[in-house]
Amino acid sequence: FVTPLTLSTLSQSEVIVGSFPRPNSGSLQASTRHIDLAQWADLMLIAPATANTLAKLAHGYTDNAVTTLAIAMRGPVVLSPSMDVDMFRHPSTQANITALRELGYYVLEPEHGVLASGLVGQGRLPNLPKIQKALDNILNYIHQDFKGKKILITAGPTYEPIDPVRFIGNRSSGKMGFALANAAAQRGAEVILISGNVHLQTPRHVQRYNVQTAKEMFTVVMKHRKNKDAIIMAAAVADFTPLKPASNKIKKESSDTPTFTIELRKTKDILQHIGEKKGKCILAGFALETEDGVANAKKKLKEKRLDLIVLNNPMEEGAGFETDTNIVTIISKTGKIERLKKMPKFEVANIILNKLSKLI
Ligand code: CTP
């Protein structure tokens, strides 16, 4: 409907239609134009973002100027989906949106109302002031206050082997630790993420190491802990591990009685260990409590010599392990206690980072 010339004349800007357009200034190489643009922009907005564009970006396709530029971007990429209600609700579109959020894209919610098809439902592009407000919020978050800072973050569960096929694990999904890694990287930090077994994509610009057991996590954390400005232990590290994992699969017949006993021993407390020689490094831990939360969290803060502890209760609706939201209370060394309302883990992550930023 609208030609590039019309848009170019009205906006008094160049309109890009091909992946490798001819540069109009002699200094830029045509073949790296998308890289130049990606580095120039503070933020990229794709509005409207179609189901097709969401699918391409979720899987890394770069077959047009928009997707090529999006993948080359270092700063935040914001997607404002707009489509028919059934296309928006389709499980593949929803799965792509989840994957995009994990990858660090910002996906705005489309509005409910009358759609181009005449149907009524969710899928309308929000009005421009609303999109503008969302962009302002994102730009506020991602000011580069962690530029040059080195941060180590742990995430996810540890698996403690019983035999070659069985393990003792926990319900941690890793979402909180990954949200922290994602947010810290977007704010300019150099992030090392040490993760247990999770089903999450590594956020952009994050260096990830995978581990299985508490012992491996201890070793890898110790290897990378030097020269860090902050360490955030969001992992759900097992407190106990089988004393003697069997080298072959344990057979049912190995017990003649209806019970079977596995002897466990305590694992090393990683956070406690780091706390003993933390130097200038800022230390943050998590406390997962189902009763006496504040008292227990304060005790952990003191014993592990932390600067800050994030308390959450997995029994609360919208908090804990597998959810995309969390309800946390942040307790700092100074004794300040702040309970936050239920919010997406990415927002919780940014609030935790705001506090760390002041301490570093
Ligand atoms: N943690 C750790 N190493 C362990 C166990 C826990 O570094 N072996 C860290 C966690 O990553 C978290 C904090 O310690 O940041 C608190 O973990 P949590 O499981 O709540 O407490 P524990 O100290 O293990 O005590 P308890 O399980 O008895 O509540």
CSV table of C-alpha atoms and ligand atoms in Angstrom, one decimal:
chain,number,residue,atom,x,y,z
A,1,PHE,CA,0.0,0.0,0.0
A,2,VAL,CA,2.8,2.4,0.9
A,3,THR,CA,5.9,2.8,-1.2
A,4,PRO,CA,9.4,3.2,0.3
A,5,LEU,CA,9.5,6.6,-1.4
A,6,THR,CA,6.4,7.8,0.5
A,7,LEU,CA,7.8,6.6,3.9
A,8,SER,CA,11.2,8.0,3.1
A,9,THR,CA,9.8,11.4,2.1
A,10,LEU,CA,7.6,11.7,5.2
A,11,SER,CA,10.1,10.5,7.7
A,12,GLN,CA,13.0,12.2,6.0
A,13,SER,CA,15.0,9.0,6.6
A,14,GLU,CA,16.3,6.2,4.5
A,15,VAL,CA,13.9,3.2,4.1
A,16,ILE,CA,15.6,-0.2,4.1
A,17,VAL,CA,13.9,-2.9,2.1
A,18,GLY,CA,16.7,-5.4,1.3
A,19,SER,CA,19.1,-7.2,3.5
A,20,PHE,CA,22.1,-5.7,1.8
A,21,PRO,CA,21.0,-2.3,0.4
A,22,ARG,CA,23.5,0.0,-1.3
A,23,PRO,CA,24.7,2.5,1.2
A,24,ASN,CA,24.1,6.1,0.3
A,25,SER,CA,27.1,7.3,2.2
A,26,GLY,CA,30.4,6.1,0.7
A,27,SER,CA,31.9,5.2,4.1
A,28,LEU,CA,29.7,2.1,4.8
A,29,GLN,CA,30.2,-1.3,3.3
A,30,ALA,CA,27.0,-2.6,1.7
A,31,SER,CA,27.7,-6.1,2.9
A,32,THR,CA,27.9,-5.1,6.6
A,33,ARG,CA,25.2,-2.5,6.5
A,34,HIS,CA,23.0,-4.5,8.9
A,35,ILE,CA,25.8,-4.8,11.4
A,36,ASP,CA,26.4,-1.0,11.3
A,37,LEU,CA,22.7,-0.4,11.8
A,38,ALA,CA,22.5,-2.9,14.6
A,39,GLN,CA,25.3,-1.3,16.4
A,40,TRP,CA,24.0,2.2,15.9
A,41,ALA,CA,20.5,1.5,17.3
A,42,ASP,CA,19.9,1.7,21.1
A,43,LEU,CA,16.8,-0.4,20.6
A,44,MET,CA,14.9,-2.1,17.7
A,45,LEU,CA,11.1,-2.3,17.6
A,46,ILE,CA,9.2,-4.6,15.2
A,47,ALA,CA,5.6,-3.4,15.1
A,48,PRO,CA,3.5,-5.1,13.9
A,49,ALA,CA,5.3,-8.4,14.3
A,50,THR,CA,3.5,-11.1,12.3
A,51,ALA,CA,3.3,-14.8,13.3
A,52,ASN,CA,5.8,-15.5,10.5
A,53,THR,CA,8.3,-13.0,11.9
A,54,LEU,CA,8.0,-14.4,15.4
A,55,ALA,CA,8.5,-17.9,14.1
A,56,LYS,CA,11.6,-16.8,12.1
A,57,LEU,CA,13.2,-15.0,15.0
A,58,ALA,CA,12.4,-17.9,17.4
A,59,HIS,CA,14.4,-20.2,15.2
A,60,GLY,CA,17.1,-17.8,13.9
A,61,TYR,CA,16.0,-17.4,10.3
A,62,THR,CA,17.5,-14.3,8.6
A,63,ASP,CA,15.9,-14.2,5.2
A,64,ASN,CA,14.9,-10.5,5.1
A,65,ALA,CA,16.2,-7.1,6.2
A,66,VAL,CA,14.1,-7.1,9.4
A,67,THR,CA,15.1,-10.5,10.8
A,68,THR,CA,18.8,-10.0,9.7
A,69,LEU,CA,18.9,-6.7,11.6
A,70,ALA,CA,17.2,-8.2,14.6
A,71,ILE,CA,19.7,-11.0,15.0
A,72,ALA,CA,22.6,-8.6,14.6
A,73,MET,CA,21.3,-6.3,17.3
A,74,ARG,CA,23.2,-6.0,20.6
A,75,GLY,CA,20.7,-3.9,22.3
A,76,PRO,CA,17.1,-4.9,23.1
A,77,VAL,CA,14.7,-6.1,20.4
A,78,VAL,CA,11.0,-5.4,21.1
A,79,LEU,CA,8.3,-7.3,19.3
A,80,SER,CA,4.7,-6.1,19.2
A,81,PRO,CA,2.7,-9.1,17.8
A,82,SER,CA,-0.4,-8.3,15.8
A,83,MET,CA,-2.5,-10.9,14.0
A,84,ASP,CA,-5.8,-12.7,14.0
A,85,VAL,CA,-6.9,-14.1,17.4
A,86,ASP,CA,-6.7,-17.8,16.3
A,87,MET,CA,-3.2,-17.3,14.9
A,88,PHE,CA,-2.1,-15.6,18.1
A,89,ARG,CA,-3.6,-18.3,20.3
A,90,HIS,CA,-2.1,-21.1,18.1
A,91,PRO,CA,0.2,-23.3,20.2
A,92,SER,CA,3.1,-22.8,17.7
A,93,THR,CA,2.8,-19.0,18.0
A,94,GLN,CA,2.6,-19.2,21.8
A,95,ALA,CA,5.6,-21.6,21.9
A,96,ASN,CA,7.5,-19.2,19.7
A,97,ILE,CA,6.7,-16.3,22.1
A,98,THR,CA,7.9,-18.3,25.1
A,99,ALA,CA,11.1,-19.2,23.3
A,100,LEU,CA,11.7,-15.5,22.2
A,101,ARG,CA,11.3,-14.3,25.8
A,102,GLU,CA,13.8,-16.9,27.0
A,103,LEU,CA,16.2,-15.7,24.3
A,104,GLY,CA,15.9,-12.2,25.6
A,105,TYR,CA,13.5,-10.6,23.2
A,106,TYR,CA,10.8,-8.3,24.7
A,107,VAL,CA,7.4,-9.4,23.5
A,108,LEU,CA,4.5,-6.9,24.1
A,109,GLU,CA,1.0,-8.2,24.7
A,110,PRO,CA,-1.4,-7.5,21.8
A,111,GLU,CA,-4.7,-5.9,22.7
A,112,HIS,CA,-8.2,-7.4,22.8
A,113,GLY,CA,-10.8,-6.0,20.4
A,114,VAL,CA,-12.2,-6.1,16.8
A,115,LEU,CA,-9.6,-7.4,14.4
A,116,ALA,CA,-9.1,-6.9,10.6
A,117,SER,CA,-11.0,-10.2,10.0
A,118,GLY,CA,-14.1,-8.9,11.8
A,119,LEU,CA,-13.5,-11.4,14.6
A,120,VAL,CA,-13.2,-10.1,18.2
A,121,GLY,CA,-10.2,-11.3,20.4
A,122,GLN,CA,-6.6,-10.7,21.3
A,123,GLY,CA,-4.4,-9.7,18.5
A,124,ARG,CA,-4.7,-5.9,17.9
A,125,LEU,CA,-1.6,-3.7,17.8
A,126,PRO,CA,-1.6,-1.5,20.9
A,127,ASN,CA,-1.9,2.2,20.2
A,128,LEU,CA,1.4,4.0,19.7
A,129,PRO,CA,1.6,5.9,23.0
A,130,LYS,CA,1.3,2.5,24.8
A,131,ILE,CA,4.1,1.0,22.7
A,132,GLN,CA,6.2,4.2,23.3
A,133,LYS,CA,5.6,3.8,27.1
A,134,ALA,CA,6.8,0.2,27.0
A,135,LEU,CA,9.9,1.2,25.1
A,136,ASP,CA,10.6,4.0,27.7
A,137,ASN,CA,10.4,1.4,30.4
A,138,ILE,CA,12.8,-1.0,28.6
A,139,LEU,CA,15.3,1.8,28.0
A,140,ASN,CA,15.1,2.7,31.7
A,141,TYR,CA,15.9,-0.9,32.6
A,142,ILE,CA,18.7,-1.4,30.2
A,143,HIS,CA,20.9,1.6,30.8
A,144,GLN,CA,24.3,0.1,30.8
A,145,ASP,CA,25.0,0.3,34.5
A,146,PHE,CA,26.8,-3.0,34.5
A,147,LYS,CA,29.2,-2.2,31.7
A,148,GLY,CA,32.6,-3.6,32.5
A,149,LYS,CA,31.3,-5.6,35.5
A,150,LYS,CA,31.9,-9.3,35.7
A,151,ILE,CA,29.1,-11.3,37.2
A,152,LEU,CA,28.8,-15.0,38.0
A,153,ILE,CA,25.3,-16.5,38.2
A,154,THR,CA,24.2,-20.1,39.1
A,155,ALA,CA,20.8,-21.5,38.1
A,156,GLY,CA,18.7,-24.6,38.0
A,157,PRO,CA,18.8,-27.8,40.1
A,158,THR,CA,21.6,-30.2,40.7
A,159,TYR,CA,21.1,-34.0,40.1
A,160,GLU,CA,22.7,-36.3,42.5
A,161,PRO,CA,23.2,-39.8,41.1
A,162,ILE,CA,21.8,-42.9,42.9
A,163,ASP,CA,22.9,-45.2,40.1
A,164,PRO,CA,23.5,-44.7,36.3
A,165,VAL,CA,19.8,-44.1,35.6
A,166,ARG,CA,18.4,-42.6,38.7
A,167,PHE,CA,19.1,-39.4,40.6
A,168,ILE,CA,17.9,-37.2,43.4
A,169,GLY,CA,16.8,-33.8,42.0
A,170,ASN,CA,14.5,-30.9,42.7
A,171,ARG,CA,11.8,-28.9,40.9
A,172,SER,CA,14.0,-25.9,40.0
A,173,SER,CA,13.4,-24.8,36.4
A,174,GLY,CA,16.3,-22.4,36.3
A,175,LYS,CA,14.0,-19.6,35.1
A,176,MET,CA,15.0,-17.1,37.9
A,177,GLY,CA,18.7,-17.5,37.4
A,178,PHE,CA,18.4,-17.3,33.6
A,179,ALA,CA,16.3,-14.2,33.9
A,180,LEU,CA,19.1,-12.7,36.0
A,181,ALA,CA,21.7,-13.6,33.5
A,182,ASN,CA,19.6,-12.2,30.7
A,183,ALA,CA,19.0,-8.9,32.5
A,184,ALA,CA,22.6,-8.5,33.6
A,185,ALA,CA,23.9,-9.1,30.0
A,186,GLN,CA,21.4,-6.6,28.6
A,187,ARG,CA,22.7,-4.1,31.2
A,188,GLY,CA,26.2,-4.5,29.9
A,189,ALA,CA,27.7,-7.1,32.3
A,190,GLU,CA,30.0,-9.9,31.3
A,191,VAL,CA,28.0,-12.8,32.5
A,192,ILE,CA,29.1,-16.4,33.3
A,193,LEU,CA,26.1,-18.6,33.9
A,194,ILE,CA,26.6,-22.0,35.6
A,195,SER,CA,23.6,-24.1,35.2
A,196,GLY,CA,22.2,-27.4,36.3
A,197,ASN,CA,19.9,-29.5,34.1
A,198,VAL,CA,17.3,-27.2,32.6
A,199,HIS,CA,15.3,-26.8,29.4
A,200,LEU,CA,16.1,-23.2,28.7
A,201,GLN,CA,17.9,-21.4,25.9
A,202,THR,CA,21.1,-19.5,26.8
A,203,PRO,CA,20.3,-15.8,26.8
A,204,ARG,CA,22.3,-13.7,24.3
A,205,HIS,CA,25.8,-12.6,25.2
A,206,VAL,CA,26.0,-15.0,28.2
A,207,GLN,CA,28.7,-17.6,28.6
A,208,ARG,CA,27.2,-20.8,29.9
A,209,TYR,CA,28.7,-23.9,31.6
A,210,ASN,CA,26.5,-26.9,32.3
A,211,VAL,CA,26.9,-29.0,35.4
A,212,GLN,CA,25.0,-32.0,36.8
A,213,THR,CA,25.9,-32.4,40.5
A,214,ALA,CA,26.5,-30.2,43.5
A,215,LYS,CA,30.1,-31.3,43.4
A,216,GLU,CA,30.5,-30.2,39.8
A,217,MET,CA,28.8,-26.9,40.5
A,218,PHE,CA,31.2,-26.3,43.3
A,219,THR,CA,34.2,-27.0,41.1
A,220,VAL,CA,33.1,-24.9,38.2
A,221,VAL,CA,32.0,-22.0,40.5
A,222,MET,CA,35.5,-22.1,42.2
A,223,LYS,CA,37.2,-22.1,38.8
A,224,HIS,CA,35.3,-18.9,37.7
A,225,ARG,CA,34.8,-17.0,40.9
A,226,LYS,CA,38.0,-14.9,40.7
A,227,ASN,CA,37.8,-11.2,39.8
A,228,LYS,CA,34.0,-11.1,39.9
A,229,ASP,CA,32.2,-8.0,40.9
A,230,ALA,CA,29.2,-10.0,42.0
A,231,ILE,CA,28.1,-13.6,42.5
A,232,ILE,CA,24.5,-14.5,42.5
A,233,MET,CA,23.6,-18.1,43.7
A,234,ALA,CA,20.2,-18.7,42.3
A,235,ALA,CA,20.7,-22.5,41.8
A,236,ALA,CA,18.8,-25.0,44.0
A,237,VAL,CA,21.9,-26.9,45.1
A,238,ALA,CA,21.2,-30.3,46.7
A,239,ASP,CA,22.1,-30.4,50.4
A,240,PHE,CA,22.6,-34.1,50.4
A,241,THR,CA,24.0,-36.6,47.9
A,242,PRO,CA,24.1,-40.4,47.9
A,243,LEU,CA,27.1,-41.6,49.8
A,244,LYS,CA,27.9,-44.4,47.4
A,245,PRO,CA,26.2,-44.2,44.0
A,246,ALA,CA,25.9,-47.7,42.5
A,247,SER,CA,27.9,-48.3,39.4
A,248,ASN,CA,25.2,-50.5,37.9
A,249,LYS,CA,21.4,-50.1,37.9
A,250,ILE,CA,20.0,-51.1,41.3
A,251,LYS,CA,17.7,-54.1,40.8
A,252,LYS,CA,14.4,-54.5,42.6
A,253,GLU,CA,15.6,-57.8,44.0
A,254,SER,CA,18.4,-56.1,45.9
A,255,SER,CA,16.0,-55.6,48.7
A,256,ASP,CA,14.0,-58.5,50.3
A,257,THR,CA,11.9,-56.1,52.4
A,258,PRO,CA,9.3,-53.5,51.2
A,259,THR,CA,11.8,-50.7,52.0
A,260,PHE,CA,15.1,-49.6,50.5
A,261,THR,CA,17.5,-47.3,52.1
A,262,ILE,CA,19.9,-44.9,50.4
A,263,GLU,CA,22.5,-43.4,52.7
A,264,LEU,CA,23.2,-39.7,52.0
A,265,ARG,CA,25.9,-37.3,53.0
A,266,LYS,CA,26.0,-33.5,53.1
A,267,THR,CA,27.3,-31.6,50.1
A,268,LYS,CA,29.6,-28.6,50.4
A,269,ASP,CA,27.7,-25.3,50.8
A,270,ILE,CA,29.1,-23.3,47.8
A,271,LEU,CA,27.8,-19.9,49.0
A,272,GLN,CA,29.1,-20.4,52.5
A,273,HIS,CA,32.5,-21.3,51.1
A,274,ILE,CA,32.6,-18.2,48.9
A,275,GLY,CA,31.3,-16.0,51.8
A,276,GLU,CA,34.4,-16.9,53.9
A,277,LYS,CA,36.8,-15.3,51.5
A,278,LYS,CA,34.6,-12.9,49.5
A,279,GLY,CA,36.9,-9.9,49.4
A,280,LYS,CA,35.2,-7.0,47.5
A,281,CYS,CA,32.9,-9.3,45.7
A,282,ILE,CA,29.2,-8.7,46.3
A,283,LEU,CA,27.3,-11.9,47.2
A,284,ALA,CA,23.7,-12.6,46.7
A,285,GLY,CA,21.8,-15.7,47.6
A,286,PHE,CA,18.3,-17.1,47.5
A,287,ALA,CA,16.3,-18.6,50.3
A,288,LEU,CA,13.6,-21.0,49.6
A,289,GLU,CA,11.4,-21.3,52.7
A,290,THR,CA,8.0,-22.7,53.4
A,291,GLU,CA,7.8,-21.5,57.0
A,292,ASP,CA,9.3,-18.7,59.1
A,293,GLY,CA,10.6,-17.1,55.8
A,294,VAL,CA,12.1,-13.8,57.0
A,295,ALA,CA,13.7,-15.3,60.1
A,296,ASN,CA,15.3,-18.1,58.2
A,297,ALA,CA,16.4,-15.9,55.4
A,298,LYS,CA,18.0,-13.4,57.8
A,299,LYS,CA,19.9,-16.3,59.4
A,300,LYS,CA,21.2,-17.5,56.0
A,301,LEU,CA,22.2,-13.9,55.1
A,302,LYS,CA,24.3,-13.6,58.3
A,303,GLU,CA,25.8,-17.1,58.3
A,304,LYS,CA,26.8,-17.1,54.6
A,305,ARG,CA,28.0,-13.4,54.9
A,306,LEU,CA,25.8,-12.2,52.1
A,307,ASP,CA,25.1,-8.7,51.0
A,308,LEU,CA,21.6,-9.5,50.0
A,309,ILE,CA,19.2,-12.5,50.1
A,310,VAL,CA,16.1,-13.1,48.0
A,311,LEU,CA,13.4,-15.0,49.9
A,312,ASN,CA,10.6,-16.9,48.1
A,313,ASN,CA,8.0,-19.5,49.1
A,314,PRO,CA,7.2,-22.1,46.5
A,315,MET,CA,3.9,-22.8,48.2
A,316,GLU,CA,2.6,-19.3,47.2
A,317,GLU,CA,0.5,-19.1,44.0
A,318,GLY,CA,2.7,-17.4,41.3
A,319,ALA,CA,6.0,-18.0,43.1
A,320,GLY,CA,8.7,-20.5,43.1
A,321,PHE,CA,10.1,-23.0,40.7
A,322,GLU,CA,8.2,-23.7,37.5
A,323,THR,CA,6.3,-20.4,37.1
A,324,ASP,CA,7.2,-17.4,34.9
A,325,THR,CA,6.4,-15.1,37.8
A,326,ASN,CA,7.8,-14.8,41.3
A,327,ILE,CA,6.8,-13.2,44.6
A,328,VAL,CA,10.0,-12.3,46.5
A,329,THR,CA,11.1,-10.4,49.6
A,330,ILE,CA,14.6,-8.8,49.3
A,331,ILE,CA,16.5,-8.6,52.5
A,332,SER,CA,19.7,-6.6,52.6
A,333,LYS,CA,22.7,-6.7,55.0
A,334,THR,CA,21.6,-3.4,56.4
A,335,GLY,CA,18.4,-5.0,57.6
A,336,LYS,CA,16.1,-3.4,55.0
A,337,ILE,CA,13.2,-5.8,54.1
A,338,GLU,CA,11.2,-5.2,50.9
A,339,ARG,CA,8.4,-7.4,49.8
A,340,LEU,CA,7.6,-7.1,46.1
A,341,LYS,CA,4.3,-7.9,44.5
A,342,LYS,CA,3.9,-10.8,42.0
A,343,MET,CA,5.7,-10.0,38.8
A,344,PRO,CA,7.5,-11.7,35.8
A,345,LYS,CA,10.9,-13.2,36.8
A,346,PHE,CA,12.6,-10.8,34.4
A,347,GLU,CA,11.3,-7.8,36.3
A,348,VAL,CA,12.3,-9.4,39.6
A,349,ALA,CA,15.7,-9.9,38.1
A,350,ASN,CA,16.0,-6.2,37.2
A,351,ILE,CA,15.0,-5.1,40.7
A,352,ILE,CA,17.6,-7.4,42.2
A,353,LEU,CA,20.2,-5.9,39.8
A,354,ASN,CA,19.2,-2.4,40.7
A,355,LYS,CA,20.1,-3.2,44.3
A,356,LEU,CA,23.4,-4.9,43.4
A,357,SER,CA,24.3,-2.0,41.1
A,358,LYS,CA,24.3,0.3,44.1
A,359,LEU,CA,26.5,-2.0,46.1
A,360,ILE,CA,29.1,-2.7,43.4
B,1,CTP,N1,23.5,-23.1,48.4
B,1,CTP,C1,24.8,-23.3,48.1
B,1,CTP,N2,25.3,-24.6,48.2
B,1,CTP,C2,24.6,-25.6,48.8
B,1,CTP,C3,23.2,-25.3,49.2
B,1,CTP,C4,22.7,-24.0,49.0
B,1,CTP,O1,25.5,-22.4,47.5
B,1,CTP,N3,25.1,-26.8,49.0
B,1,CTP,C5,23.0,-21.7,48.2
B,1,CTP,C6,21.8,-21.6,47.3
B,1,CTP,O2,22.1,-21.5,46.0
B,1,CTP,C7,21.0,-20.4,47.8
B,1,CTP,C8,21.4,-20.4,49.3
B,1,CTP,O3,22.5,-21.2,49.5
B,1,CTP,O4,21.5,-19.2,47.3
B,1,CTP,C9,20.3,-20.9,50.2
B,1,CTP,O5,19.8,-22.2,49.8
B,1,CTP,P1,18.7,-22.9,50.5
B,1,CTP,O6,18.5,-24.3,49.9
B,1,CTP,O7,17.5,-22.0,50.7
B,1,CTP,O8,19.2,-23.1,52.0
B,1,CTP,P2,20.2,-24.1,52.7
B,1,CTP,O9,21.4,-23.3,53.1
B,1,CTP,O10,20.5,-25.2,51.8
B,1,CTP,O11,19.4,-24.5,54.0
B,1,CTP,P3,18.0,-25.3,54.1
B,1,CTP,O12,17.9,-26.2,52.8
B,1,CTP,O13,18.2,-26.1,55.3
B,1,CTP,O14,16.9,-24.3,54.2
